Amino acid sequence: LARYAVIGNPIAHSRSPQIHELFSQQTGKPLRYERLLAPVDGFTEATAAFVAEGGLGLNVTVPFKRDAYALAAGRLTARARLAGAVNTLSWRDGAWHGCNTDGVGLVSDLLRLGVRLNGASVLLVGAGGAARGVLQPLAEAGCVRLHIVNRTASKALELADAWRSTGVSPQTRVTAGGLADAALPGGWNLVINATASGLQDAAPDLPAGLYAEGAAAYDMMYGATPTAFMKQAEADGAALMADGLGMLVGQAAESFFIWHGVRPDPAPVLAALRETLM
Ligand code: ATR
């Protein structure tokens, strides 16, 4: 049986095995998908051991996405290079090849929810790896305006500068600033939370008045109940609030496609997963 796994630390909580097993049943592609716990300083050794046991593909999660990027240097897709991180490794021709499917997962989930990205003005909250990974797919989906805000404003400014210097999607105007910026304008069609604030069950410290009429709020985090960011967005007048479970399933579907050449339907898998969260 073809072997795949998700590698991280911690890893016990990962839902990827369940998602890939459901995709396998749906598409009739037989596979074995495990969890791999690697020591924080032992990523490369763990991937080598997995290959020696016949492993063909890895999903990579916290804290190893940068390590995976380094491991696949020279064999990265444009998406992975622009994201600066790898979440999908494929073993081919005796080497690891790296891709990043997080941004595609986000965009496909936004489209599933009926959020219009073409022509949209988007406020992206956060300037870490999660934010960086979604810039290209959002720009290529037709967003005309992307404003990055972060608790540490300098990191948002650096990310916006780095993005502009790539020259990708110049039709998208990318700017940056601080989180609680009093001058932060409203009128956003979509506000995305890419911060880690949800880990403390808190919402980022945003000013009120951000949402345009009919606007959406998307939290990359997810949970059994609406997240703190979703509640904040509802109070601030957002018309639609969603958590990141659909992004998780969407990135997995794209990884599955890279490995198996078939694009599974994420909808029934998302419904099944939502049920197990309740
Ligand atoms: P990731 O790769 O998941 O993006 P990261 O690189 O550690 O992780 O970035 C975490 C992001 O969450 C950062 O934008 C961080 O803001 P700072 O750069 O100011 O640290 C943001 N963050 C974490 N906790 C937060 C909180 N309580 N409120 C607002 N932003 C927070």
PDB file of C-alpha atoms in Angstrom, residues 74-255:
ATOM      1  CA  GLY A  74      15.668  23.723  -5.776  1.00  0.00           C
ATOM      2  CA  ARG A  75      12.591  21.506  -6.207  1.00  0.00           C
ATOM      3  CA  LEU A  76       9.887  23.940  -5.115  1.00  0.00           C
ATOM      4  CA  THR A  77       6.779  25.061  -6.974  1.00  0.00           C
ATOM      5  CA  ALA A  78       6.274  28.806  -7.474  1.00  0.00           C
ATOM      6  CA  ARG A  79       3.547  28.661  -4.828  1.00  0.00           C
ATOM      7  CA  ALA A  80       5.918  27.214  -2.259  1.00  0.00           C
ATOM      8  CA  ARG A  81       8.651  29.731  -3.104  1.00  0.00           C
ATOM      9  CA  LEU A  82       6.263  32.663  -2.716  1.00  0.00           C
ATOM     10  CA  ALA A  83       4.799  31.236   0.488  1.00  0.00           C
ATOM     11  CA  GLY A  84       8.294  30.649   1.892  1.00  0.00           C
ATOM     12  CA  ALA A  85       6.975  27.421   3.361  1.00  0.00           C
ATOM     13  CA  VAL A  86       6.101  23.866   2.288  1.00  0.00           C
ATOM     14  CA  ASN A  87       3.112  21.862   3.538  1.00  0.00           C
ATOM     15  CA  THR A  88       3.222  19.087   0.916  1.00  0.00           C
ATOM     16  CA  LEU A  89       6.278  16.957   0.130  1.00  0.00           C
ATOM     17  CA  SER A  90       6.332  14.382  -2.674  1.00  0.00           C
ATOM     18  CA  TRP A  91       9.099  11.801  -3.081  1.00  0.00           C
ATOM     19  CA  ARG A  92       9.936  11.549  -6.809  1.00  0.00           C
ATOM     20  CA  ASP A  93      13.088  10.557  -8.710  1.00  0.00           C
ATOM     21  CA  GLY A  94      15.026  10.086  -5.489  1.00  0.00           C
ATOM     22  CA  ALA A  95      14.303  13.498  -3.973  1.00  0.00           C
ATOM     23  CA  TRP A  96      11.687  15.491  -2.056  1.00  0.00           C
ATOM     24  CA  HIS A  97       9.671  18.019  -4.069  1.00  0.00           C
ATOM     25  CA  GLY A  98       7.843  20.776  -2.194  1.00  0.00           C
ATOM     26  CA  CYS A  99       4.548  22.554  -2.715  1.00  0.00           C
ATOM     27  CA  ASN A 100       2.264  24.709  -0.581  1.00  0.00           C
ATOM     28  CA  THR A 101      -1.470  24.075  -0.838  1.00  0.00           C
ATOM     29  CA  ASP A 102      -2.657  26.222   2.109  1.00  0.00           C
ATOM     30  CA  GLY A 103      -3.518  29.268   0.000  1.00  0.00           C
ATOM     31  CA  VAL A 104      -5.355  27.212  -2.617  1.00  0.00           C
ATOM     32  CA  GLY A 105      -7.283  25.576   0.227  1.00  0.00           C
ATOM     33  CA  LEU A 106      -8.312  28.983   1.543  1.00  0.00           C
ATOM     34  CA  VAL A 107      -9.376  30.336  -1.840  1.00  0.00           C
ATOM     35  CA  SER A 108     -11.359  27.211  -2.731  1.00  0.00           C
ATOM     36  CA  ASP A 109     -13.174  27.381   0.605  1.00  0.00           C
ATOM     37  CA  LEU A 110     -13.965  31.086   0.148  1.00  0.00           C
ATOM     38  CA  LEU A 111     -15.420  30.340  -3.296  1.00  0.00           C
ATOM     39  CA  ARG A 112     -17.433  27.443  -1.827  1.00  0.00           C
ATOM     40  CA  LEU A 113     -18.890  29.908   0.671  1.00  0.00           C
ATOM     41  CA  GLY A 114     -19.854  32.243  -2.167  1.00  0.00           C
ATOM     42  CA  VAL A 115     -17.363  34.968  -1.227  1.00  0.00           C
ATOM     43  CA  ARG A 116     -16.538  37.045  -4.301  1.00  0.00           C
ATOM     44  CA  LEU A 117     -12.782  37.577  -4.551  1.00  0.00           C
ATOM     45  CA  ASN A 118     -12.653  39.124  -8.004  1.00  0.00           C
ATOM     46  CA  GLY A 119     -12.523  42.882  -7.418  1.00  0.00           C
ATOM     47  CA  ALA A 120     -12.563  42.490  -3.622  1.00  0.00           C
ATOM     48  CA  SER A 121     -10.814  44.606  -0.997  1.00  0.00           C
ATOM     49  CA  VAL A 122      -9.297  42.285   1.591  1.00  0.00           C
ATOM     50  CA  LEU A 123      -7.949  42.984   5.068  1.00  0.00           C
ATOM     51  CA  LEU A 124      -5.437  40.319   6.098  1.00  0.00           C
ATOM     52  CA  VAL A 125      -4.769  40.217   9.843  1.00  0.00           C
ATOM     53  CA  GLY A 126      -1.409  38.695  10.812  1.00  0.00           C
ATOM     54  CA  ALA A 127       2.032  38.677   9.213  1.00  0.00           C
ATOM     55  CA  GLY A 128       3.468  35.245  10.059  1.00  0.00           C
ATOM     56  CA  GLY A 129       3.765  32.174   7.884  1.00  0.00           C
ATOM     57  CA  ALA A 130       0.007  31.656   7.680  1.00  0.00           C
ATOM     58  CA  ALA A 131      -0.501  35.155   6.236  1.00  0.00           C
ATOM     59  CA  ARG A 132       2.421  34.947   3.841  1.00  0.00           C
ATOM     60  CA  GLY A 133       1.191  31.630   2.446  1.00  0.00           C
ATOM     61  CA  VAL A 134      -2.103  33.053   1.192  1.00  0.00           C
ATOM     62  CA  LEU A 135      -0.954  36.274  -0.541  1.00  0.00           C
ATOM     63  CA  GLN A 136      -0.400  34.821  -4.000  1.00  0.00           C
ATOM     64  CA  PRO A 137      -3.636  32.793  -4.232  1.00  0.00           C
ATOM     65  CA  LEU A 138      -5.676  35.795  -3.006  1.00  0.00           C
ATOM     66  CA  ALA A 139      -3.996  38.156  -5.468  1.00  0.00           C
ATOM     67  CA  GLU A 140      -4.436  35.702  -8.326  1.00  0.00           C
ATOM     68  CA  ALA A 141      -8.102  35.241  -7.440  1.00  0.00           C
ATOM     69  CA  GLY A 142      -8.556  38.882  -8.442  1.00  0.00           C
ATOM     70  CA  CYS A 143      -8.425  40.869  -5.184  1.00  0.00           C
ATOM     71  CA  VAL A 144      -7.758  44.484  -6.137  1.00  0.00           C
ATOM     72  CA  ARG A 145      -6.665  45.555  -2.686  1.00  0.00           C
ATOM     73  CA  LEU A 146      -4.861  43.681   0.083  1.00  0.00           C
ATOM     74  CA  HIS A 147      -4.032  45.454   3.343  1.00  0.00           C
ATOM     75  CA  ILE A 148      -1.922  43.501   5.844  1.00  0.00           C
ATOM     76  CA  VAL A 149      -2.168  44.488   9.512  1.00  0.00           C
ATOM     77  CA  ASN A 150      -0.225  43.007  12.385  1.00  0.00           C
ATOM     78  CA  ARG A 151       0.219  43.504  16.142  1.00  0.00           C
ATOM     79  CA  THR A 152       3.882  44.163  15.345  1.00  0.00           C
ATOM     80  CA  ALA A 153       3.386  46.623  12.484  1.00  0.00           C
ATOM     81  CA  SER A 154       6.990  46.329  11.237  1.00  0.00           C
ATOM     82  CA  LYS A 155       6.416  42.670  10.351  1.00  0.00           C
ATOM     83  CA  ALA A 156       3.407  43.589   8.215  1.00  0.00           C
ATOM     84  CA  LEU A 157       5.425  46.306   6.445  1.00  0.00           C
ATOM     85  CA  GLU A 158       8.256  43.840   5.780  1.00  0.00           C
ATOM     86  CA  LEU A 159       5.842  41.245   4.425  1.00  0.00           C
ATOM     87  CA  ALA A 160       4.188  43.778   2.094  1.00  0.00           C
ATOM     88  CA  ASP A 161       7.614  44.987   0.872  1.00  0.00           C
ATOM     89  CA  ALA A 162       8.795  41.429   0.274  1.00  0.00           C
ATOM     90  CA  TRP A 163       5.592  40.656  -1.600  1.00  0.00           C
ATOM     91  CA  ARG A 164       5.793  43.730  -3.843  1.00  0.00           C
ATOM     92  CA  SER A 165       9.415  42.922  -4.712  1.00  0.00           C
ATOM     93  CA  THR A 166       8.289  39.604  -6.243  1.00  0.00           C
ATOM     94  CA  GLY A 167       6.413  41.524  -8.960  1.00  0.00           C
ATOM     95  CA  VAL A 168       3.634  38.912  -8.872  1.00  0.00           C
ATOM     96  CA  SER A 169       0.071  40.154  -9.588  1.00  0.00           C
ATOM     97  CA  PRO A 170       0.949  43.879  -9.760  1.00  0.00           C
ATOM     98  CA  GLN A 171      -2.737  44.679 -10.334  1.00  0.00           C
ATOM     99  CA  THR A 172      -3.347  43.923  -6.627  1.00  0.00           C
ATOM    100  CA  ARG A 173      -2.437  46.916  -4.456  1.00  0.00           C
ATOM    101  CA  VAL A 174      -0.706  45.568  -1.328  1.00  0.00           C
ATOM    102  CA  THR A 175      -0.183  47.834   1.697  1.00  0.00           C
ATOM    103  CA  ALA A 176       0.465  47.314   5.411  1.00  0.00           C
ATOM    104  CA  GLY A 177       0.053  48.830   8.860  1.00  0.00           C
ATOM    105  CA  GLY A 178      -0.572  48.234  12.546  1.00  0.00           C
ATOM    106  CA  LEU A 179      -3.432  46.236  14.021  1.00  0.00           C
ATOM    107  CA  ALA A 180      -5.202  48.792  16.218  1.00  0.00           C
ATOM    108  CA  ASP A 181      -4.392  51.607  13.804  1.00  0.00           C
ATOM    109  CA  ALA A 182      -6.878  54.405  14.428  1.00  0.00           C
ATOM    110  CA  ALA A 183      -6.504  55.346  10.757  1.00  0.00           C
ATOM    111  CA  LEU A 184      -7.434  51.856   9.586  1.00  0.00           C
ATOM    112  CA  PRO A 185     -10.256  52.482   7.099  1.00  0.00           C
ATOM    113  CA  GLY A 186     -13.436  50.399   6.842  1.00  0.00           C
ATOM    114  CA  GLY A 187     -15.231  49.074   3.784  1.00  0.00           C
ATOM    115  CA  TRP A 188     -13.518  45.685   3.513  1.00  0.00           C
ATOM    116  CA  ASN A 189     -15.325  42.960   1.573  1.00  0.00           C
ATOM    117  CA  LEU A 190     -13.382  40.266   3.403  1.00  0.00           C
ATOM    118  CA  VAL A 191     -11.379  40.199   6.626  1.00  0.00           C
ATOM    119  CA  ILE A 192      -9.153  37.162   7.198  1.00  0.00           C
ATOM    120  CA  ASN A 193      -7.695  36.230  10.583  1.00  0.00           C
ATOM    121  CA  ALA A 194      -4.257  34.677  10.037  1.00  0.00           C
ATOM    122  CA  THR A 195      -3.002  35.335  13.568  1.00  0.00           C
ATOM    123  CA  ALA A 196      -2.386  32.839  16.344  1.00  0.00           C
ATOM    124  CA  SER A 197      -4.597  34.829  18.749  1.00  0.00           C
ATOM    125  CA  GLY A 198      -7.281  32.132  18.640  1.00  0.00           C
ATOM    126  CA  LEU A 199      -4.955  29.767  20.474  1.00  0.00           C
ATOM    127  CA  GLN A 200      -5.692  31.842  23.584  1.00  0.00           C
ATOM    128  CA  ASP A 201      -9.378  31.957  22.608  1.00  0.00           C
ATOM    129  CA  ALA A 202      -9.037  35.688  21.908  1.00  0.00           C
ATOM    130  CA  ALA A 203      -9.728  37.869  18.894  1.00  0.00           C
ATOM    131  CA  PRO A 204      -7.078  40.218  17.488  1.00  0.00           C
ATOM    132  CA  ASP A 205      -7.437  43.734  18.860  1.00  0.00           C
ATOM    133  CA  LEU A 206      -9.105  45.300  15.792  1.00  0.00           C
ATOM    134  CA  PRO A 207     -10.978  48.608  15.657  1.00  0.00           C
ATOM    135  CA  ALA A 208     -14.723  48.553  14.863  1.00  0.00           C
ATOM    136  CA  GLY A 209     -16.341  49.593  11.585  1.00  0.00           C
ATOM    137  CA  LEU A 210     -14.314  47.372   9.273  1.00  0.00           C
ATOM    138  CA  TYR A 211     -16.958  45.602   7.217  1.00  0.00           C
ATOM    139  CA  ALA A 212     -18.570  46.712   3.963  1.00  0.00           C
ATOM    140  CA  GLU A 213     -22.177  45.737   3.340  1.00  0.00           C
ATOM    141  CA  GLY A 214     -22.453  41.988   2.703  1.00  0.00           C
ATOM    142  CA  ALA A 215     -18.842  41.435   3.793  1.00  0.00           C
ATOM    143  CA  ALA A 216     -17.356  38.167   5.023  1.00  0.00           C
ATOM    144  CA  ALA A 217     -15.053  37.251   7.895  1.00  0.00           C
ATOM    145  CA  TYR A 218     -12.834  34.173   7.678  1.00  0.00           C
ATOM    146  CA  ASP A 219     -10.848  32.712  10.577  1.00  0.00           C
ATOM    147  CA  MET A 220      -8.038  30.305   9.642  1.00  0.00           C
ATOM    148  CA  MET A 221      -8.561  28.720  13.076  1.00  0.00           C
ATOM    149  CA  TYR A 222     -11.517  26.421  13.694  1.00  0.00           C
ATOM    150  CA  GLY A 223     -13.397  24.873  16.565  1.00  0.00           C
ATOM    151  CA  ALA A 224     -16.592  23.242  17.767  1.00  0.00           C
ATOM    152  CA  THR A 225     -18.158  26.664  18.373  1.00  0.00           C
ATOM    153  CA  PRO A 226     -17.729  30.032  16.594  1.00  0.00           C
ATOM    154  CA  THR A 227     -14.269  31.470  17.270  1.00  0.00           C
ATOM    155  CA  ALA A 228     -13.619  34.723  19.135  1.00  0.00           C
ATOM    156  CA  PHE A 229     -12.752  36.398  15.825  1.00  0.00           C
ATOM    157  CA  MET A 230     -16.052  35.245  14.272  1.00  0.00           C
ATOM    158  CA  LYS A 231     -18.011  36.675  17.204  1.00  0.00           C
ATOM    159  CA  GLN A 232     -16.096  39.960  16.948  1.00  0.00           C
ATOM    160  CA  ALA A 233     -16.875  40.097  13.221  1.00  0.00           C
ATOM    161  CA  GLU A 234     -20.575  39.432  13.770  1.00  0.00           C
ATOM    162  CA  ALA A 235     -20.742  42.238  16.340  1.00  0.00           C
ATOM    163  CA  ASP A 236     -18.986  44.516  13.827  1.00  0.00           C
ATOM    164  CA  GLY A 237     -21.571  43.850  11.105  1.00  0.00           C
ATOM    165  CA  ALA A 238     -20.069  41.078   8.956  1.00  0.00           C
ATOM    166  CA  ALA A 239     -22.736  39.282   6.908  1.00  0.00           C
ATOM    167  CA  LEU A 240     -20.991  35.908   6.804  1.00  0.00           C
ATOM    168  CA  MET A 241     -18.590  34.313   9.274  1.00  0.00           C
ATOM    169  CA  ALA A 242     -16.635  31.110   8.686  1.00  0.00           C
ATOM    170  CA  ASP A 243     -13.922  29.191  10.480  1.00  0.00           C
ATOM    171  CA  GLY A 244     -10.939  27.462   8.867  1.00  0.00           C
ATOM    172  CA  LEU A 245     -12.138  23.853   8.803  1.00  0.00           C
ATOM    173  CA  GLY A 246     -12.943  24.195   5.102  1.00  0.00           C
ATOM    174  CA  MET A 247      -9.442  25.534   4.440  1.00  0.00           C
ATOM    175  CA  LEU A 248      -7.994  22.486   6.195  1.00  0.00           C
ATOM    176  CA  VAL A 249     -10.036  20.149   3.979  1.00  0.00           C
ATOM    177  CA  GLY A 250      -9.263  22.282   0.905  1.00  0.00           C
ATOM    178  CA  GLN A 251      -5.492  22.147   1.388  1.00  0.00           C
ATOM    179  CA  ALA A 252      -5.763  18.381   1.927  1.00  0.00           C
ATOM    180  CA  ALA A 253      -7.771  17.990  -1.300  1.00  0.00           C
ATOM    181  CA  GLU A 254      -5.069  19.830  -3.248  1.00  0.00           C
ATOM    182  CA  SER A 255      -2.324  17.655  -1.680  1.00  0.00           C
TER     183      SER A 255
END
